[in-house]
Structures are given as structure tokens and as C-alpha cells.
């Protein structure tokens, strides 16, 4: 039962009462048609451009979709998404690009900023090569399928398992951490960090910074910022005066 019927809205009542009736009716109608639940159902997260490609292969029959749904994630077009309810955090867990007319340039550009991938399918595309740096920061890949003519990045130790006898694809399972599988030596006061497929970085230990992590103590942020600001101001003043002199000289010549 609405609020408006509780108020007598007959013509005998004042204009103020009738105005209140109209406001209550509008509020009721709006709350029913645009309830939070319905609004949430209509909302969809923003996904990378690669997710929106039109591909010939049915996404519902893919390894990516199967693993995505079995783990309770959501499939949005070609991507498997794990997100918060308000979509403030959207992680791309998997992406299936089978038979999408994919090129190296399109993939290298489209994957920038995606670093939470676990399942990737690229088979069925005319790709002559790929760069392992395209997968920078993706350190938990469980499944990567490539066109038959390509091999898994890195050596055998870069993966838990490699399958080359699949009729349509080269399949790489369970990305390894090269910091643990390879004999990696980092400079003193630094440590090895897994940075992608067959990629590592040597990062400074805590309380060390600078060239080869040779400086101990916290980085002097405040003095550095002050020095940079002062230098910038002096450079700007210098160019301002030199440009002004050039303008004056030009005016005199006229």
C-alpha cells in the first residue's frame, strides 16, 4: 500500500496537500521502476577491448569458459571476469581469442594493463610470433593455448607441462616461477621477483635503494622533490627571459 492513498487528495483539500500527493506518487513510481536490485542487474563492468571482439569459435565450448564458470566467475563476451559487486575492482581472469583474426599488434596493444590472467586461448589465429613481454606481470597463468606453429615461451622449466601433440594447438600448463626454477643471481641487497613468463626482476631489499641497491636507508623523497622543483623553476625562468629577449629583438627588426 502506497503513502499517497493515506492522504485525502480530493479537490476540497488545499493545493499544498494535492502537491504533496503528486510528490509521493512520483517517489513511489521511481522506487518501483528503478530499484537498486534492478539497476544492479542492468549494470555491467567495463572490460578491455579484446573482450569485445567478434570471433567465429563459440565461447561456450572453450576451456576458458569451462574453467571460468566452474570457479564461480562471470563470462562477459570473450573474457572471464572476477569483480566486486559495485565493479570497483574488475580482474580479467581468462580471455578466449580463438579464431578471432588476431594479429600480434592487436594482441600486444590490447593486453596492456591486464595482469591477472590465468587462462588464455590464442589458437586458431594466423600468428607467426608473439612476445613473452606481452605477458609481463601475469605470473599465475595456468593454461595458455597457442597456434600450432608456436612454442611455449622459455625452456621446459618455464612450465609445469607442455603439450605439443594436440592436433590444433600448442598448450602450456602452469607457469613456473623462474626465481625458484632457475639459478638467478641478483646484486647484493636485492632479491628476485617473478615478473611474467620466463621473466624476472631484481628489486632492492627493504631499506636499500639507488643504483644496484647500494644506498642504505629510505629514499630522500622530500629533498629530491624540493631540488627538482627548484631546478624546474630556474629552467622556466631562464627560458622565459631568453624568449622575451627574442620577442623584443624581432619587434625592433620590424
XYZ file of C-alpha atoms in Angstrom:
254
model
C 0.000 0.000 0.000
C 1.453 3.354 -1.011
C 1.745 6.507 1.016
C -0.387 8.665 -1.267
C -3.715 6.864 -0.548
C -3.294 7.697 3.150
C -3.777 11.362 2.261
C -7.121 12.685 1.083
C -6.321 14.187 -2.302
C -9.794 15.417 -3.172
C -10.360 18.833 -4.709
C -11.693 20.133 -1.404
C -8.198 19.944 0.106
C -5.663 22.686 -0.286
C -3.267 22.965 -3.190
C -0.408 22.119 -0.817
C -1.956 18.750 0.040
C -2.505 17.930 -3.619
C 1.104 18.900 -4.374
C 2.298 16.523 -1.645
C 0.187 13.742 -3.166
C 1.868 14.235 -6.534
C 5.351 14.154 -4.980
C 4.577 10.943 -3.089
C 3.206 9.299 -6.224
C 6.349 10.214 -8.189
C 8.568 8.864 -5.398
C 6.660 5.565 -5.342
C 6.798 5.125 -9.102
C 10.526 5.895 -9.248
C 11.382 3.495 -6.420
C 9.489 0.676 -8.118
C 10.914 1.141 -11.609
C 14.495 1.971 -10.635
C 15.038 -0.168 -7.557
C 18.672 -0.868 -6.583
C 18.316 -4.560 -7.435
C 17.103 -3.871 -10.950
C 19.708 -1.188 -11.520
C 22.431 -3.555 -10.395
C 21.208 -6.271 -12.751
C 21.397 -3.887 -15.698
C 24.906 -2.684 -14.854
C 27.899 -4.350 -16.462
C 31.585 -3.717 -15.796
C 33.862 -2.070 -18.298
C 36.090 -4.667 -19.931
C 39.165 -4.382 -22.189
C 38.718 -4.036 -25.931
C 39.904 -7.596 -26.555
C 36.858 -8.929 -24.708
C 34.515 -7.378 -27.257
C 35.956 -8.959 -30.398
C 33.712 -10.941 -32.740
C 35.117 -14.446 -33.114
C 33.967 -17.498 -35.035
C 34.557 -20.013 -32.248
C 31.669 -20.477 -29.779
C 32.831 -19.131 -26.410
C 30.610 -21.587 -24.504
C 32.615 -24.553 -25.819
C 36.009 -23.257 -24.731
C 38.401 -24.292 -21.983
C 38.369 -20.715 -20.690
C 34.587 -20.614 -20.264
C 34.509 -24.049 -18.647
C 37.085 -23.124 -16.003
C 35.593 -19.679 -15.522
C 32.099 -20.889 -14.703
C 33.341 -23.801 -12.582
C 35.135 -21.319 -10.302
C 32.120 -19.025 -9.960
C 33.406 -16.211 -12.165
C 31.400 -14.390 -14.850
C 31.792 -14.665 -18.609
C 31.424 -11.314 -20.383
C 31.759 -11.858 -24.112
C 35.279 -13.287 -24.656
C 36.549 -12.681 -21.117
C 36.253 -14.339 -17.726
C 35.766 -11.660 -15.082
C 36.152 -11.606 -11.305
C 34.757 -8.375 -9.872
C 33.329 -6.789 -6.764
C 29.573 -6.175 -6.576
C 29.956 -2.484 -7.400
C 32.551 -3.217 -10.136
C 35.117 -1.002 -8.408
C 37.596 -3.850 -8.963
C 37.444 -5.842 -12.208
C 40.055 -8.556 -12.814
C 40.304 -10.360 -16.145
C 40.963 -13.980 -15.163
C 40.708 -15.505 -18.616
C 40.419 -14.499 -22.251
C 39.498 -16.676 -25.224
C 40.561 -15.347 -28.619
C 40.217 -18.494 -30.703
C 39.596 -17.769 -34.379
C 39.391 -14.016 -33.809
C 41.607 -12.981 -36.742
C 44.145 -11.986 -34.118
C 47.408 -10.299 -35.077
C 50.474 -9.740 -32.947
C 49.923 -5.984 -32.992
C 46.280 -6.214 -31.895
C 47.142 -8.625 -29.080
C 50.205 -6.712 -27.867
C 48.228 -3.474 -27.739
C 45.059 -4.940 -26.258
C 46.666 -6.873 -23.424
C 48.414 -3.824 -21.953
C 47.270 -3.344 -18.372
C 45.859 -6.870 -17.996
C 47.981 -8.664 -15.398
C 45.655 -11.141 -13.667
C 45.301 -13.735 -16.436
C 45.119 -17.437 -15.626
C 43.502 -18.861 -18.789
C 44.398 -17.699 -22.315
C 43.424 -19.199 -25.685
C 45.060 -17.913 -28.870
C 44.810 -20.967 -31.102
C 43.151 -20.744 -34.482
C 44.838 -17.449 -35.373
C 47.436 -16.779 -38.065
C 50.167 -15.661 -35.668
C 53.769 -16.023 -36.781
C 55.193 -14.874 -33.449
C 54.387 -13.433 -30.025
C 56.480 -11.644 -27.426
C 56.712 -13.029 -23.911
C 56.923 -9.434 -22.701
C 53.253 -9.093 -23.697
C 52.515 -11.229 -20.630
C 54.501 -9.020 -18.273
C 53.103 -9.127 -14.714
C 50.936 -12.157 -15.477
C 52.554 -14.531 -13.009
C 49.795 -17.086 -12.439
C 48.972 -18.479 -15.889
C 47.508 -21.981 -15.598
C 46.571 -22.542 -19.248
C 47.913 -20.976 -22.446
C 46.983 -22.340 -25.868
C 48.925 -21.083 -28.884
C 48.681 -21.679 -32.638
C 50.254 -24.981 -33.616
C 53.260 -23.270 -35.232
C 54.323 -21.542 -31.994
C 56.141 -22.965 -28.986
C 55.709 -22.196 -25.305
C 57.830 -19.281 -24.143
C 61.037 -20.080 -22.307
C 62.549 -23.511 -21.838
C 60.863 -26.611 -20.464
C 61.346 -25.429 -16.888
C 59.213 -22.321 -17.550
C 56.090 -24.528 -17.414
C 54.801 -27.395 -15.355
C 53.692 -29.219 -18.502
C 53.899 -28.607 -22.258
C 51.743 -30.402 -24.859
C 52.878 -30.326 -28.498
C 50.889 -33.276 -29.847
C 47.484 -31.571 -29.685
C 46.063 -31.504 -33.249
C 45.127 -27.807 -33.188
C 47.295 -26.068 -30.599
C 50.432 -25.909 -28.519
C 49.318 -25.942 -24.881
C 51.358 -24.639 -21.949
C 50.215 -25.542 -18.427
C 51.103 -23.994 -15.065
C 53.562 -21.128 -15.441
C 56.640 -21.641 -13.265
C 58.442 -19.113 -11.112
C 61.940 -18.697 -12.623
C 63.217 -17.353 -9.312
C 62.641 -20.862 -7.965
C 63.455 -22.992 -11.019
C 66.450 -21.108 -12.442
C 69.813 -20.230 -10.947
C 69.111 -16.490 -10.739
C 71.721 -14.227 -9.159
C 70.713 -10.710 -8.145
C 73.099 -7.985 -6.936
C 73.770 -7.596 -3.230
C 70.929 -6.091 -1.190
C 68.314 -7.180 -3.749
C 66.065 -10.170 -4.387
C 64.483 -11.972 -7.342
C 60.809 -11.329 -8.187
C 58.729 -13.257 -10.719
C 57.615 -10.721 -13.372
C 55.947 -12.826 -16.081
C 56.511 -15.832 -18.338
C 60.237 -16.595 -18.056
C 60.753 -13.037 -16.759
C 62.321 -11.872 -13.507
C 63.211 -8.584 -11.853
C 65.760 -7.859 -9.149
C 64.229 -5.481 -6.628
C 66.035 -3.766 -3.787
C 65.630 -5.179 -0.308
C 63.885 -3.105 2.320
C 65.864 -0.009 3.374
C 68.019 -0.142 0.222
C 67.670 1.930 -2.937
C 69.576 3.568 -5.773
C 71.962 2.165 -8.367
C 72.426 -1.573 -7.767
C 70.705 -1.081 -4.396
C 73.939 0.283 -2.936
C 72.368 3.097 -0.900
C 71.058 2.190 2.521
C 68.177 3.974 4.189
C 64.943 5.422 2.914
C 64.988 7.276 -0.371
C 65.084 11.054 0.397
C 61.775 11.889 -1.231
C 61.371 15.377 0.264
C 64.859 16.725 -0.570
C 64.622 15.179 -4.036
C 61.238 16.803 -4.687
C 62.450 20.200 -3.433
C 65.584 20.037 -5.563
C 63.604 19.016 -8.622
C 61.085 21.824 -8.086
C 63.789 24.479 -7.676
C 65.608 23.255 -10.783
C 62.382 23.329 -12.776
C 61.635 26.895 -11.668
C 65.111 28.107 -12.667
C 64.856 26.422 -16.068
C 61.434 28.000 -16.666
C 62.740 31.461 -15.690
C 65.750 31.049 -17.965
C 63.622 30.129 -20.971
C 61.137 32.898 -20.208
C 63.865 35.568 -20.261
C 65.523 34.178 -23.381
C 62.220 34.009 -25.235
C 61.292 37.539 -24.148
C 64.591 38.854 -25.486
C 63.968 37.099 -28.781
C 60.496 38.666 -28.998
C 61.881 42.167 -28.317
C 64.600 41.737 -30.962
C 62.040 40.616 -33.518
C 59.823 43.638 -32.786
C 62.739 46.042 -33.282
C 63.589 44.492 -36.645
C 60.038 45.157 -37.789
